[in-house]
Coordinates of C-alpha atoms in Angstrom, one line a residue:
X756 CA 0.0 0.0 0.0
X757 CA 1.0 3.5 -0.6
X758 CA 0.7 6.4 1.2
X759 CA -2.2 8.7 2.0
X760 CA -4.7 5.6 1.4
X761 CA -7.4 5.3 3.4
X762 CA -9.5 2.5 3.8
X763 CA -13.0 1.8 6.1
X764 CA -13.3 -0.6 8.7
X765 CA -14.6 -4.1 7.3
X766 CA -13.2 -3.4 3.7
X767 CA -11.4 -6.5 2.2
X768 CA -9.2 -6.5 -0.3
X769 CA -8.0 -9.5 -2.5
X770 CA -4.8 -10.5 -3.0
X771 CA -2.2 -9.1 -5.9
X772 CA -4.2 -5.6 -5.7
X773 CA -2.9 -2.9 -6.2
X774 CA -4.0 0.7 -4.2
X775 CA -2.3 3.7 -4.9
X776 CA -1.3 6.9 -3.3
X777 CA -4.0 9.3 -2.3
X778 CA -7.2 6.5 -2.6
X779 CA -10.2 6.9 -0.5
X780 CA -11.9 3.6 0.0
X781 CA -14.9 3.5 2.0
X782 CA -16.2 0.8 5.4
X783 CA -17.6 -2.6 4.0
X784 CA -16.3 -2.3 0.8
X785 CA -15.0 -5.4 -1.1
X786 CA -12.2 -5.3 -3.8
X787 CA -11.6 -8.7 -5.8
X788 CA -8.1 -9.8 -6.5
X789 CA -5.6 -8.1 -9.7
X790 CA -7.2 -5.0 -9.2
X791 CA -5.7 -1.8 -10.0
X792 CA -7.0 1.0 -7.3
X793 CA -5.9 4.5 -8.7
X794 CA -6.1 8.4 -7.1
X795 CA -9.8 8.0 -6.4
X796 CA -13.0 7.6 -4.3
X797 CA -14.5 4.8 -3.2
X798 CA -17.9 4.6 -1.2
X799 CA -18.8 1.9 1.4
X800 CA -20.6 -1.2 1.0
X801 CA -18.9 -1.2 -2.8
X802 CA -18.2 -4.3 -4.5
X803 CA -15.7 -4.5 -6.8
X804 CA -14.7 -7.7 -8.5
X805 CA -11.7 -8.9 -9.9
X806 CA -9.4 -7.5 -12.7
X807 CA -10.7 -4.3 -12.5
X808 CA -9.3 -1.2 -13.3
X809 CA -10.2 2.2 -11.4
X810 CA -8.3 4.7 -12.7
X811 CA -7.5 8.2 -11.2
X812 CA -10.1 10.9 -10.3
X813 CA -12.6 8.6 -10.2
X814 CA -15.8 8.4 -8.0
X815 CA -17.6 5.8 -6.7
X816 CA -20.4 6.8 -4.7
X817 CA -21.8 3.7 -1.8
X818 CA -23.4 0.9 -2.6
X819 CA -22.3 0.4 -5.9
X820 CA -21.4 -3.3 -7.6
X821 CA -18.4 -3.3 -10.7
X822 CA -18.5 -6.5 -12.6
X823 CA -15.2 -8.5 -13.3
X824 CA -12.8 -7.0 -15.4
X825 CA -14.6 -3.3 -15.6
X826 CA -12.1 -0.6 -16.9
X827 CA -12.4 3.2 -16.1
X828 CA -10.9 5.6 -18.3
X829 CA -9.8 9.1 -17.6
X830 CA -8.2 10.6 -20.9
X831 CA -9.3 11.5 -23.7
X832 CA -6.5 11.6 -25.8
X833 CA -7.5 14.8 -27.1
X834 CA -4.6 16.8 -25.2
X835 CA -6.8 18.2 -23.0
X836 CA -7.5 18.1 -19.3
X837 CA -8.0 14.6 -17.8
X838 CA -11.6 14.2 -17.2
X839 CA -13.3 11.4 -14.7
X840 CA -16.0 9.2 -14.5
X841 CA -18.4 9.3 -11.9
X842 CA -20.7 6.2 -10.4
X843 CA -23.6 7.4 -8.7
X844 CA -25.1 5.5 -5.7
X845 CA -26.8 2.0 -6.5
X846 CA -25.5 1.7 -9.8
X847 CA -24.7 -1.7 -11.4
X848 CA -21.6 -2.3 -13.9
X849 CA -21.8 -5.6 -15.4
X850 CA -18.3 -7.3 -16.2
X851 CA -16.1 -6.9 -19.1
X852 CA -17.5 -3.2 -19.3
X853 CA -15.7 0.3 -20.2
X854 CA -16.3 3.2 -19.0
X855 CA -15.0 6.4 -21.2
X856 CA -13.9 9.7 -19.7
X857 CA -16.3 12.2 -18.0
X858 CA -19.0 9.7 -18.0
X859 CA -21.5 9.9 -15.4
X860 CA -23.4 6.9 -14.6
X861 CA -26.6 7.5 -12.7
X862 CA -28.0 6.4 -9.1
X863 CA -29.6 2.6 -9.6
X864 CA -28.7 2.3 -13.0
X865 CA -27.7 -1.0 -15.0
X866 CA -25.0 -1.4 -17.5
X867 CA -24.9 -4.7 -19.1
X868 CA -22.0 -6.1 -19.5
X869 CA -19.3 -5.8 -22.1
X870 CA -20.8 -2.7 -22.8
X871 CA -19.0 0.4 -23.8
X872 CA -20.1 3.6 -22.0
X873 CA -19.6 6.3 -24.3
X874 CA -21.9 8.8 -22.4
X875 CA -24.2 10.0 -19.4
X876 CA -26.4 6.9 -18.0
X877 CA -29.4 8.4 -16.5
X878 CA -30.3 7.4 -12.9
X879 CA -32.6 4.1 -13.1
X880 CA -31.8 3.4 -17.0
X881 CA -30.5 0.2 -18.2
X882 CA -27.7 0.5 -20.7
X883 CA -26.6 -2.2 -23.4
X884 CA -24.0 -2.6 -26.0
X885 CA -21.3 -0.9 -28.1
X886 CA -21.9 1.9 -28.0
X887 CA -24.0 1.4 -24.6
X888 CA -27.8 2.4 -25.4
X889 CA -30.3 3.4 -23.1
X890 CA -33.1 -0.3 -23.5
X891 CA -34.9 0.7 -20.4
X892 CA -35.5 4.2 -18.9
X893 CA -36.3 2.0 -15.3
X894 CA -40.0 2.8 -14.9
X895 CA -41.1 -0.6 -16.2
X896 CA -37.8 -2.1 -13.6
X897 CA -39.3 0.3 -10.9
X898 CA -43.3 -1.2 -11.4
X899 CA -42.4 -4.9 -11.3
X900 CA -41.0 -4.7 -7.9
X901 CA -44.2 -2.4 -6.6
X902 CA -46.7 -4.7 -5.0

């Protein structure tokens, strides 16, 4: 571990990880094995899964789950300014996913995995393919669990 990290009570972390300097990482979190932590945020109560790759400036707000082998991305390539994604509470990222630069994904959304997040997920939507598209806005999710 590197210096600066932080990291809750009750956060596990699996082996052959890596967590670099200046990482926030939340209580009750879980971080599978062969990850790569960067500069970021991390809620509690997170779950992320093996072979992933959380790159710098990156926020992930509590409760969130990150698939296997989910990548974050941070530059555009452009030669501008770094710009980060940003996981909102309750969001799902299925594995083998991608998630470009400056993306926002919303509270309680679903992105289905192997999908390439190009842009903004709204909160509740459920997101699909290469590039991701929006296949559910979440009202029809939201009604099938009311009684």
């Amino acid at each position: 571990m590197q210096e600066n990290v932080t990291i809750g009570p009750g956060t596990r972390v699996g082996s052959m990880t890596i967590i670099h300097k200046n990482a926030s990482i939340g209580s009750g979190t879980t971080i599978g094995s062969h990850c790569n932590i960067c500069e970021c945020v991390i809620g509690d109560n997170v779950s992320i899964q093996t072979g992933c790759h959380i790159t710098r400036g990156v926020t992930v707000e509590d409760d969130v789950f990150i698939g296997p082998q989910v990548v974050t991305l941070n530059d555009k390539l452009k030669g501008g300014p770094m710009v980060y994604p940003y996981i909102e509470r309750g969001a799902k990222i299925g594995g083998g996913s991608r998630i470009l630069p400056g993306v926002r994904v919303g509270a309680n959304a679903v992105v289905g995995a192997g999908s390439v997040v190009t842009r903004d997920v709204p909160p509740g939507a459920l997101v699909v393919g290469n590039p991701a598209r929006v296949r559910s806005d979440g009202q029809d999710r939201q009604a099938q669990k009311s009684p």
